[in-house]
Short mmCIF file of C-alpha atoms and ligand atoms in Angstrom, two decimals:
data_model
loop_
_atom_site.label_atom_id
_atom_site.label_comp_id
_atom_site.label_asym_id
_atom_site.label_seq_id
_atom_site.Cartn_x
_atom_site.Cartn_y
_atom_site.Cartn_z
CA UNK A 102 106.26 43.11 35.51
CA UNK A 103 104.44 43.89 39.04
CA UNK A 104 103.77 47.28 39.20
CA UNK A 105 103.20 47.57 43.14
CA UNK A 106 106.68 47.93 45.43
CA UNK A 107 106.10 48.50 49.39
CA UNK A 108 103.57 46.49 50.23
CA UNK A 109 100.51 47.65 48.13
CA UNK A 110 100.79 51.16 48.84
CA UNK A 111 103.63 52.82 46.62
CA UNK A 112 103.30 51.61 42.35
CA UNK A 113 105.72 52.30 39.88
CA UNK A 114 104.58 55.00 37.41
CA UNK A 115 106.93 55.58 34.03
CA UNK A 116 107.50 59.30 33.60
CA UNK A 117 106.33 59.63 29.27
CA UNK A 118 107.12 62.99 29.28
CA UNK A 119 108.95 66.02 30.79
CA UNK A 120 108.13 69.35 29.95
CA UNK A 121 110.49 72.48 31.14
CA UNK A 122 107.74 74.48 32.04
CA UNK A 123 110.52 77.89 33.56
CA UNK A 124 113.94 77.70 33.99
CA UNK A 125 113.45 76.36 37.34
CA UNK A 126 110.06 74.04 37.02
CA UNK A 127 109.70 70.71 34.77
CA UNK A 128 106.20 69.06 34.66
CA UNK A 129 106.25 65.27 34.91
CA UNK A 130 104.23 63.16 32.80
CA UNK A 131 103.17 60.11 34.15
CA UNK A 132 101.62 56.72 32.85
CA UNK A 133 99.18 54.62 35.48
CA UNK A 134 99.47 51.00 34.69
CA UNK A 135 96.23 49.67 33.60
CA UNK A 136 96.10 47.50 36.72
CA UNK A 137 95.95 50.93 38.63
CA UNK A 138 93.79 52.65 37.19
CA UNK A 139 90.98 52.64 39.37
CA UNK A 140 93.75 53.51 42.33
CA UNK A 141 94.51 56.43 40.20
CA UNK A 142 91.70 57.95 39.89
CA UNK A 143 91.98 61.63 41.07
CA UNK A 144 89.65 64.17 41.74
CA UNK A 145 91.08 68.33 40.81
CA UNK A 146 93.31 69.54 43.52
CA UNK A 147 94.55 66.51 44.99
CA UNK A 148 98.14 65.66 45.35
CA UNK A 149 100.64 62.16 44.55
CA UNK A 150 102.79 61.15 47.03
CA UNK A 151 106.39 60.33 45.78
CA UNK A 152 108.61 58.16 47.53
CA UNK A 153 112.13 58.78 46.06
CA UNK A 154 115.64 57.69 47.25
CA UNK A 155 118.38 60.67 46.75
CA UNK A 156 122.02 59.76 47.85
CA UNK A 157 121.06 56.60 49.15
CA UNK A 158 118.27 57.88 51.68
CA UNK A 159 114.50 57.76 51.51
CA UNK A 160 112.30 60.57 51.20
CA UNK A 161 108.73 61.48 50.33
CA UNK A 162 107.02 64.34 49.03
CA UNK A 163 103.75 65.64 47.95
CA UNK A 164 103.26 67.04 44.10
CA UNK A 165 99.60 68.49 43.13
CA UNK A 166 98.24 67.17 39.93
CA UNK A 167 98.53 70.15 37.23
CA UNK A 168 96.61 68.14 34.87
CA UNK A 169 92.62 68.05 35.32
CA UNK A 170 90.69 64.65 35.75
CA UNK A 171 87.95 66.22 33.57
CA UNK A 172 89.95 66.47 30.67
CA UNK A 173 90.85 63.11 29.57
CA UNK A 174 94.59 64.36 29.91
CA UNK A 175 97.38 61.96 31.32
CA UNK A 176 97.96 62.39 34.96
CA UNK A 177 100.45 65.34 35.59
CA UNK A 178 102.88 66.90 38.44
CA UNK A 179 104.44 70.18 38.07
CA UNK A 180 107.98 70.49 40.57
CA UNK A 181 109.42 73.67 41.32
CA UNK A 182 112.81 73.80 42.40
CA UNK A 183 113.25 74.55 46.12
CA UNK A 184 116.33 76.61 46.91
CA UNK A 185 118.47 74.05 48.96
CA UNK A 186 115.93 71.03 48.80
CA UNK A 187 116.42 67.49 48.23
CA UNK A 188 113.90 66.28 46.39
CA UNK A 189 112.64 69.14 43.86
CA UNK A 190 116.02 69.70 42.63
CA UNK A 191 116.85 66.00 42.23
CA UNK A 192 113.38 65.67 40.11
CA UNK A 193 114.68 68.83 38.11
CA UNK A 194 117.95 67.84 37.74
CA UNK A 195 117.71 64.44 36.75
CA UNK A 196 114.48 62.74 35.71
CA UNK A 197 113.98 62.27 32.34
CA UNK A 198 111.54 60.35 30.43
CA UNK A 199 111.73 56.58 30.09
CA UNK A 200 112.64 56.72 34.24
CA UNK A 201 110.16 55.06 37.02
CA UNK A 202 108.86 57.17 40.30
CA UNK A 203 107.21 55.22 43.05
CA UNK A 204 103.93 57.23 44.00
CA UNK A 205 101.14 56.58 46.64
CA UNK A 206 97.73 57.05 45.31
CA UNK A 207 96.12 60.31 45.05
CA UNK A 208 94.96 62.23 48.27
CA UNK A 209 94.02 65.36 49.57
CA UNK A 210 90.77 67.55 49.97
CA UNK A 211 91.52 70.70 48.35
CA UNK A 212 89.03 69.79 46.02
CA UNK A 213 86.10 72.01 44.31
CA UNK A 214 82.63 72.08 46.31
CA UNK A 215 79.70 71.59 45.22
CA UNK A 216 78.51 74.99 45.35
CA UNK A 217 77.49 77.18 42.05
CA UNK A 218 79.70 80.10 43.66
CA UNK A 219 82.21 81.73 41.10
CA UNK A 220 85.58 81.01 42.12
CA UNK A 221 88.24 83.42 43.41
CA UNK A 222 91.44 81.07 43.90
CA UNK A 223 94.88 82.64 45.14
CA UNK A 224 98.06 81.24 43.58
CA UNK A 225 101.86 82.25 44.65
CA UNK A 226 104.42 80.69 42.40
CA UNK A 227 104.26 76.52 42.62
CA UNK A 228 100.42 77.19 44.20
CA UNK A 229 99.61 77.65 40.83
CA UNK A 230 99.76 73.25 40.35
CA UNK A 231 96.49 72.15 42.32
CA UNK A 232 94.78 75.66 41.20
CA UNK A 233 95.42 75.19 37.49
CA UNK A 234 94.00 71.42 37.60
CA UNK A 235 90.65 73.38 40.36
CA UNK A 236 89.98 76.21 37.57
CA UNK A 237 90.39 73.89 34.27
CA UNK A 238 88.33 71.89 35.75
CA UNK A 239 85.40 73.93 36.93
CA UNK A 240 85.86 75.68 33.39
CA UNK A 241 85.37 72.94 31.78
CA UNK A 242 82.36 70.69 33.89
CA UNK A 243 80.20 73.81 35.92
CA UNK A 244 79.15 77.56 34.55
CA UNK A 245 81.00 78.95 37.41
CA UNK A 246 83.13 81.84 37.15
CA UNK A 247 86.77 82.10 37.93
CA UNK A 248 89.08 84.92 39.08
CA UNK A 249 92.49 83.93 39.65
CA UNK A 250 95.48 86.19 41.49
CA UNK A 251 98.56 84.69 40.50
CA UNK A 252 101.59 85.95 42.39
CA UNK A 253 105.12 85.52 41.14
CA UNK A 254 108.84 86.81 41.81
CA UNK A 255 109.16 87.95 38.22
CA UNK A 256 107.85 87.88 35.46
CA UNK A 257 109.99 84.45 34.24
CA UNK A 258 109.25 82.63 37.02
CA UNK A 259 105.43 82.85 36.03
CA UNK A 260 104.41 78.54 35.62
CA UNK A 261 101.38 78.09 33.06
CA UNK A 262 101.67 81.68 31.19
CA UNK A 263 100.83 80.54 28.44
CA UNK A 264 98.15 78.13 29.30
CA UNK A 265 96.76 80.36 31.23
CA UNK A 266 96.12 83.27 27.67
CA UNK A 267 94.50 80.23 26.19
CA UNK A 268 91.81 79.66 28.83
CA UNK A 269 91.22 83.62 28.71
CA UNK A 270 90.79 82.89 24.98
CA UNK A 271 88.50 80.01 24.86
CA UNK A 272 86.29 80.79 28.16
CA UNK A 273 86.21 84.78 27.03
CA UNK A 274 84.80 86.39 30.55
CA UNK A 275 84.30 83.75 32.79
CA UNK A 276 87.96 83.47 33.57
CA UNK A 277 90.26 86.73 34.67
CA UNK A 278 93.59 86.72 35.37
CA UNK A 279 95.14 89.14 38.08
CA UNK A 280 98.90 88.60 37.67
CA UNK A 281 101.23 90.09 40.16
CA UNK A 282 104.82 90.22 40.06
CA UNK A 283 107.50 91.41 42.79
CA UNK A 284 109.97 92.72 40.94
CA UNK A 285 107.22 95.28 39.41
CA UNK A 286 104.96 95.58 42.20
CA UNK A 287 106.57 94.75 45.49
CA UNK A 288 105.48 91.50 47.63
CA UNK A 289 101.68 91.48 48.30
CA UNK A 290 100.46 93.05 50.67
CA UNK A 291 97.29 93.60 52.71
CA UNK A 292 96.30 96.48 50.65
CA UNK A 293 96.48 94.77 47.38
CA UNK A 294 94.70 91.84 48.26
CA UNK A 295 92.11 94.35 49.28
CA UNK A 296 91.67 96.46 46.36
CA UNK A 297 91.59 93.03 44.35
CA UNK A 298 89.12 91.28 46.59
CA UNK A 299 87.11 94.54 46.33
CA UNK A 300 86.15 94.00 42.73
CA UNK A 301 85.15 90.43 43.03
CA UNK A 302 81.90 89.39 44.13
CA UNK A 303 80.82 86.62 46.72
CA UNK A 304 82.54 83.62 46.03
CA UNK A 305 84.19 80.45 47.02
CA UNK A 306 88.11 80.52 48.00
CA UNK A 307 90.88 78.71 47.09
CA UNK A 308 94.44 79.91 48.39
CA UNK A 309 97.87 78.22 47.55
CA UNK A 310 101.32 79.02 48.06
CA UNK A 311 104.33 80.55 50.12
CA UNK A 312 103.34 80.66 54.02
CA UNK A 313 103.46 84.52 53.92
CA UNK A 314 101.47 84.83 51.32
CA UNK A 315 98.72 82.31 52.07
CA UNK A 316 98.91 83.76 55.45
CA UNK A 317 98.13 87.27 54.30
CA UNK A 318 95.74 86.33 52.04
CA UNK A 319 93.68 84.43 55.15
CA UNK A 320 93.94 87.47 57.43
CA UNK A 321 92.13 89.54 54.77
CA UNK A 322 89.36 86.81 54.05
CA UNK A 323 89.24 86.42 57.78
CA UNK A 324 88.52 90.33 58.01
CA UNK A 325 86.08 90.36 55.68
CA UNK A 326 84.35 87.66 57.38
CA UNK A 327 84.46 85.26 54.99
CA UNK A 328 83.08 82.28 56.71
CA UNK A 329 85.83 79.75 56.73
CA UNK A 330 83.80 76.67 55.12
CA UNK A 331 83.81 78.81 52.09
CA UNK A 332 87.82 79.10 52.12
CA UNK A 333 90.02 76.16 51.03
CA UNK A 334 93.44 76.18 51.79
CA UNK A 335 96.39 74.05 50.71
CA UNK A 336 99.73 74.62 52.42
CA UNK A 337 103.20 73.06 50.82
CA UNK A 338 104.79 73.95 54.05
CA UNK A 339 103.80 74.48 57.80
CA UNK A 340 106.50 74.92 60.92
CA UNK A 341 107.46 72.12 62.77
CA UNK A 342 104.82 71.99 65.54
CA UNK A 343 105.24 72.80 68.42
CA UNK A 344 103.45 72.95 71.82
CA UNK A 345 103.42 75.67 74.31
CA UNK A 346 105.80 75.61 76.72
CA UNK A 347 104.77 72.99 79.47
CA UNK A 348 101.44 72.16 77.48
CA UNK A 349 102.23 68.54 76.93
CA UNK A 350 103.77 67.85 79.63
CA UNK A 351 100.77 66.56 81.86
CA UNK A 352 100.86 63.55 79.79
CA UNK A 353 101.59 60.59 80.54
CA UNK A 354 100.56 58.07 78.26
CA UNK A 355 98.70 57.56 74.83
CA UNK A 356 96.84 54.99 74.30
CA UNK A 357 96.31 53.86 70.57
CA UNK A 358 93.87 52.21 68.60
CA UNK A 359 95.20 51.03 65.18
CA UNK A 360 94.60 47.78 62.86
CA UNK A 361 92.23 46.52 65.71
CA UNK A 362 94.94 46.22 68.14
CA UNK A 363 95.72 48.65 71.42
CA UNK A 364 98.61 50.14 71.99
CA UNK A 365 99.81 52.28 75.23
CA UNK A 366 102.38 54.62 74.58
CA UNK A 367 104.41 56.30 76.84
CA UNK A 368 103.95 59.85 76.31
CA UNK A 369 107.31 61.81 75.48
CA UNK A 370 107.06 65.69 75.94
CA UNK A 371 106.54 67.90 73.08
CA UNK A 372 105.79 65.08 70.87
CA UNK A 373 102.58 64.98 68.39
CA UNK A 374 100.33 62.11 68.38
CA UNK A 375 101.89 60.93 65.37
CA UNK A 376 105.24 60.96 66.82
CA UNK A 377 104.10 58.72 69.65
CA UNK A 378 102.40 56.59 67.37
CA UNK A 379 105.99 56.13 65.17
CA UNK A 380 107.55 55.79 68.68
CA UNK A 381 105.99 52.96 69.78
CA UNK A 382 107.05 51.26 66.75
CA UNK A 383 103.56 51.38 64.77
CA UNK A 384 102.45 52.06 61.22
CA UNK A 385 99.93 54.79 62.12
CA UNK A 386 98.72 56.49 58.62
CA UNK A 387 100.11 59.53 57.50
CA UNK A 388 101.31 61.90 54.05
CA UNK A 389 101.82 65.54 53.74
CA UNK A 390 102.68 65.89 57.58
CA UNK A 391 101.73 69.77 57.53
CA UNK A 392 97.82 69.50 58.77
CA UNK A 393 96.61 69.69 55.30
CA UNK A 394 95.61 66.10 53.71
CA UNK A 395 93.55 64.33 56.20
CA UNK A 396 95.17 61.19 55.79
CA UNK A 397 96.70 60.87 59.82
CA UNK A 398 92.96 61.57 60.66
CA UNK A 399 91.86 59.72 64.38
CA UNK A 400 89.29 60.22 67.10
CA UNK A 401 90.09 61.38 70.34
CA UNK A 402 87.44 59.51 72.49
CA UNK A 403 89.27 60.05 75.84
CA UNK A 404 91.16 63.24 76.80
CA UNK A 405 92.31 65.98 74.46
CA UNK A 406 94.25 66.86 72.27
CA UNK A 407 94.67 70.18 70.76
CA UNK A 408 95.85 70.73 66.74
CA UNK A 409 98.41 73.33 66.29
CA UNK A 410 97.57 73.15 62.38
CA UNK A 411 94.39 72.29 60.33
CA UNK A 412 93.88 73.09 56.56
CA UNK A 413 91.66 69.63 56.40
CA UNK A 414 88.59 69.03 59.00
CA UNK A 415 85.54 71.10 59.77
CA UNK A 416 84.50 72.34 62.84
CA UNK A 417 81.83 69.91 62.92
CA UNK A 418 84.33 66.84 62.57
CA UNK A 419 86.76 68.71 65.21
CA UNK A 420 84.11 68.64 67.78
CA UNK A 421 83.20 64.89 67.46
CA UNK A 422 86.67 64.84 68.60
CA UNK A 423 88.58 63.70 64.72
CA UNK A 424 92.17 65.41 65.18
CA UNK A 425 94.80 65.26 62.33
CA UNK A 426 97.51 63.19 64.55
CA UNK A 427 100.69 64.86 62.51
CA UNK A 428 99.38 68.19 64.01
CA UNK A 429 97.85 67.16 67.72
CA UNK A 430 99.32 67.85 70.97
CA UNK A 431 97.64 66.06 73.68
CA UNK A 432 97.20 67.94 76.87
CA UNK A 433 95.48 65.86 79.58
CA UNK A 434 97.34 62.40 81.37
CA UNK A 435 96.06 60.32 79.33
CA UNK A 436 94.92 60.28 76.04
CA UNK A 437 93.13 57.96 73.79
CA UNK A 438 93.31 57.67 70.43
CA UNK A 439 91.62 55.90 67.11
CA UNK A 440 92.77 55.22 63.70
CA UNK A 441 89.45 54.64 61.11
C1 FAD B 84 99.92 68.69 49.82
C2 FAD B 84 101.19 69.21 49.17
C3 FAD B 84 101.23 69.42 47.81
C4 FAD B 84 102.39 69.93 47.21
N1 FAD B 84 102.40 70.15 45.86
C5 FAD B 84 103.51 70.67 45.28
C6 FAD B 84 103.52 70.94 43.87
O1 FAD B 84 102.56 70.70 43.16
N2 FAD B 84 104.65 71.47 43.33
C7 FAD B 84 105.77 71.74 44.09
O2 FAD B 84 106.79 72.19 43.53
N3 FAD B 84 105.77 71.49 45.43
C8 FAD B 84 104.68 70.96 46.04
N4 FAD B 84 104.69 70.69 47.38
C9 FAD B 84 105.93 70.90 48.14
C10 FAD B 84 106.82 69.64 48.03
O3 FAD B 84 106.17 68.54 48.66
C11 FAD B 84 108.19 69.79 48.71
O4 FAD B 84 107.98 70.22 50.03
C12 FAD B 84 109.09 70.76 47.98
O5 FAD B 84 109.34 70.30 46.65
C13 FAD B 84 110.44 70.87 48.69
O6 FAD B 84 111.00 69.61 48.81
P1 FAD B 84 112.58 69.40 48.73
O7 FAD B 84 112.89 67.98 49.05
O8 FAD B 84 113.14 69.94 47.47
O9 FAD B 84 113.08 70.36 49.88
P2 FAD B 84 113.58 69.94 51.35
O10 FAD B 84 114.84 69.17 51.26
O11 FAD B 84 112.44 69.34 52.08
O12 FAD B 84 113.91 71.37 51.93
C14 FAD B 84 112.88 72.36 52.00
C15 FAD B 84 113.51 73.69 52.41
O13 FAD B 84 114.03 73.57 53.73
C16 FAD B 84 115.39 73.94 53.74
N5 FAD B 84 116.09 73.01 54.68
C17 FAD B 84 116.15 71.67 54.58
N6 FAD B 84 116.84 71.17 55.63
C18 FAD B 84 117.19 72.23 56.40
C19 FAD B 84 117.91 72.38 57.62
N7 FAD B 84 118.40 71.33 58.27
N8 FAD B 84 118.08 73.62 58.11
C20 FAD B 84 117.57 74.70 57.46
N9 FAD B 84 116.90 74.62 56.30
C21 FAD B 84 116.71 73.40 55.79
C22 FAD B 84 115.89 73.75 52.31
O14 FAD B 84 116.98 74.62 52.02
C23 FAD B 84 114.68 74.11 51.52
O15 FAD B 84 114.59 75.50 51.33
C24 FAD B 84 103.53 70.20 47.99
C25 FAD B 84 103.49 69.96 49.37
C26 FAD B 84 102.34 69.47 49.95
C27 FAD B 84 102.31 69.23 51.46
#
């Protein structure tokens, strides 16, 4: 049976196993046809993406890989429920094993460095995913050392508990764990992250989960003057962008490179590059849509454009003019733009 649907892009993977991992989290276990493989390859903290119909409509979704490429382990997601969402609820609700998901290959670039730095990753409830597969992994293939500050709403809602005692057991003191839960401790806040942050030494960064949270977590890093090349961040969710008021509307038109072919766009106010791309009725490249994946990556090589979100390029790549087009606003008359 062919394994590929859309195109090439999206393959059928068959779900072998699913684990209730809290009352409102299931981990998905998921078999890669041989023929995929290679496509499948992942490296720790990268993400699938699903494409999933629910009452008849499409959707599609990011899920981190739990599971750790290191460990010979079958590839894994781990899907918290999402008070009123689609798609995590369906997954919860009704996937079972035996069933079919279509998935995009992996993707992302919260990935480890290649620094010997101990590791000091932040986790707030379903952050934990891509930060379980980052720390089982360095465990297992560096000597780095790993301090993890895992927030939760309570104590049930913790994802990994028990996963996470057996690492303390078999890697002894190169792995703490710094659990904090609200309903014992109150929501995190500045001063916590600073007494924690006080007793950990220079390190590489790794933050996932809520906005607030990740946000807070930032602004202390920031304070401390971490410099930001040593901070990786993965955000689930960003706001719809948005421009100022009256920043886009200079523009005029957009002119787009993609697939070898040009394209000019005309430029609709308050819309992201991405937006005008889809507008003008092309296939321009794009995934998690919240400035964190890299995959919508271009080049500005006439104009600007200015990113209200970016959790994927450096400042380096940023001033060669590479813009994540899901995030970019472009504010002179004309702007143009190329896909890789
Ligand atoms: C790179 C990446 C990796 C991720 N990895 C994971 C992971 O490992 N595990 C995980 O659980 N999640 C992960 N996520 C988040 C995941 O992709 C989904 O965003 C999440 O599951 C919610 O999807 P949903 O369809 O259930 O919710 P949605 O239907 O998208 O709704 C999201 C929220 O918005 C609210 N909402 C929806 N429509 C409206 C409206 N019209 N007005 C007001 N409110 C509205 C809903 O009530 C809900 O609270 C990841 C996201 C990214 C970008």
């Amino acid at each position: 049976m062919a394994t590929t649907v859309s195109g090439d892009e999206c393959v059928r993977l068959r779900i072998s196993d699913v684990k209730s991992e809290t009352a409102d989290c299931v981990s998905l276990v998921l078999d890669v046809p041989s023929d995929h493989r290679d496509r499948f390859r992942y490296v720790a903290g990268q993400y699938l993406t699903l494409r999933v119909t629910v009452g008849g409509v499409e959707h599609r979704r990011c899920y981190s890989m739990s599971s750790s490429p290191a460990l010979a382990e079958p590839l894994r997601i781990t899907v918290k429920r999402d008070p009123g969402g689609v798609v995590s609820n369906w997954i919860n609700d009704t996937l079972v094993a035996g069933a079919e998901i279509h998935a995009e290959a992996p993707q992302g670039r919260f990935v480890l460095d290649s620094s010997d730095r101990d590791i000091v990753a932040f986790a707030g409830g379903s952050g934990i995913t891509p930060v379980f597969s980052l720390i089982r992994t360095a465990l297992a293939t560096t000597q780095r050392g790993v301090q993890l500050f895992y927030a939760n709403r309570s104590a049930d809602s913790v994802i990994f508990d028990e996963p996470l005692r057996d690492l303390l057991e078999e890697y002894g003191n190169r792995i703490a764990v710094h659990h904090h839960v609200d309903t014992v401790r109150g929501v995190v806040t500045a001063g916590v992250l600073a007494d924690f942050l006080a007793r950990v030494g220079d390190a590489e960064y790794f933050v996932c989960g809520p906005t607030l949270f990740m946000d807070a977590v930032e602004a202390r890093l920031c304070e401390m003057a971490v410099p930001t090349d040593r901070v990786h961040l993965e955000r689930f969710v960003t706001a719809t962008p948005q421009a100022a008021p009256g920043e886009t509307d200079v523009t005029k038109e957009v002119i787009i490179e993609l697939d070898r072919r040009s394209t000019t766009a005309r430029y609709r106010s308050g819309n992201t590059l991405l937006q005008t791309a889809r507008l003008a009725g092309l296939k321009a490249p794009s995934s998690c849509e919240t400035g964190s994946c890299g995959t919508c990556i271009a080049q500005v090589t006439e104009g600007a454009a200015r990113m209200l979100n970016n959790n994927a390029l450096t400042d380096d790549e940023v001033d060669d003019g590479w813009v994540l087009t899901c995030q970019a606003m472009p504010t002179t008359t004309t702007v143009r733009v190329i896909y890789e």
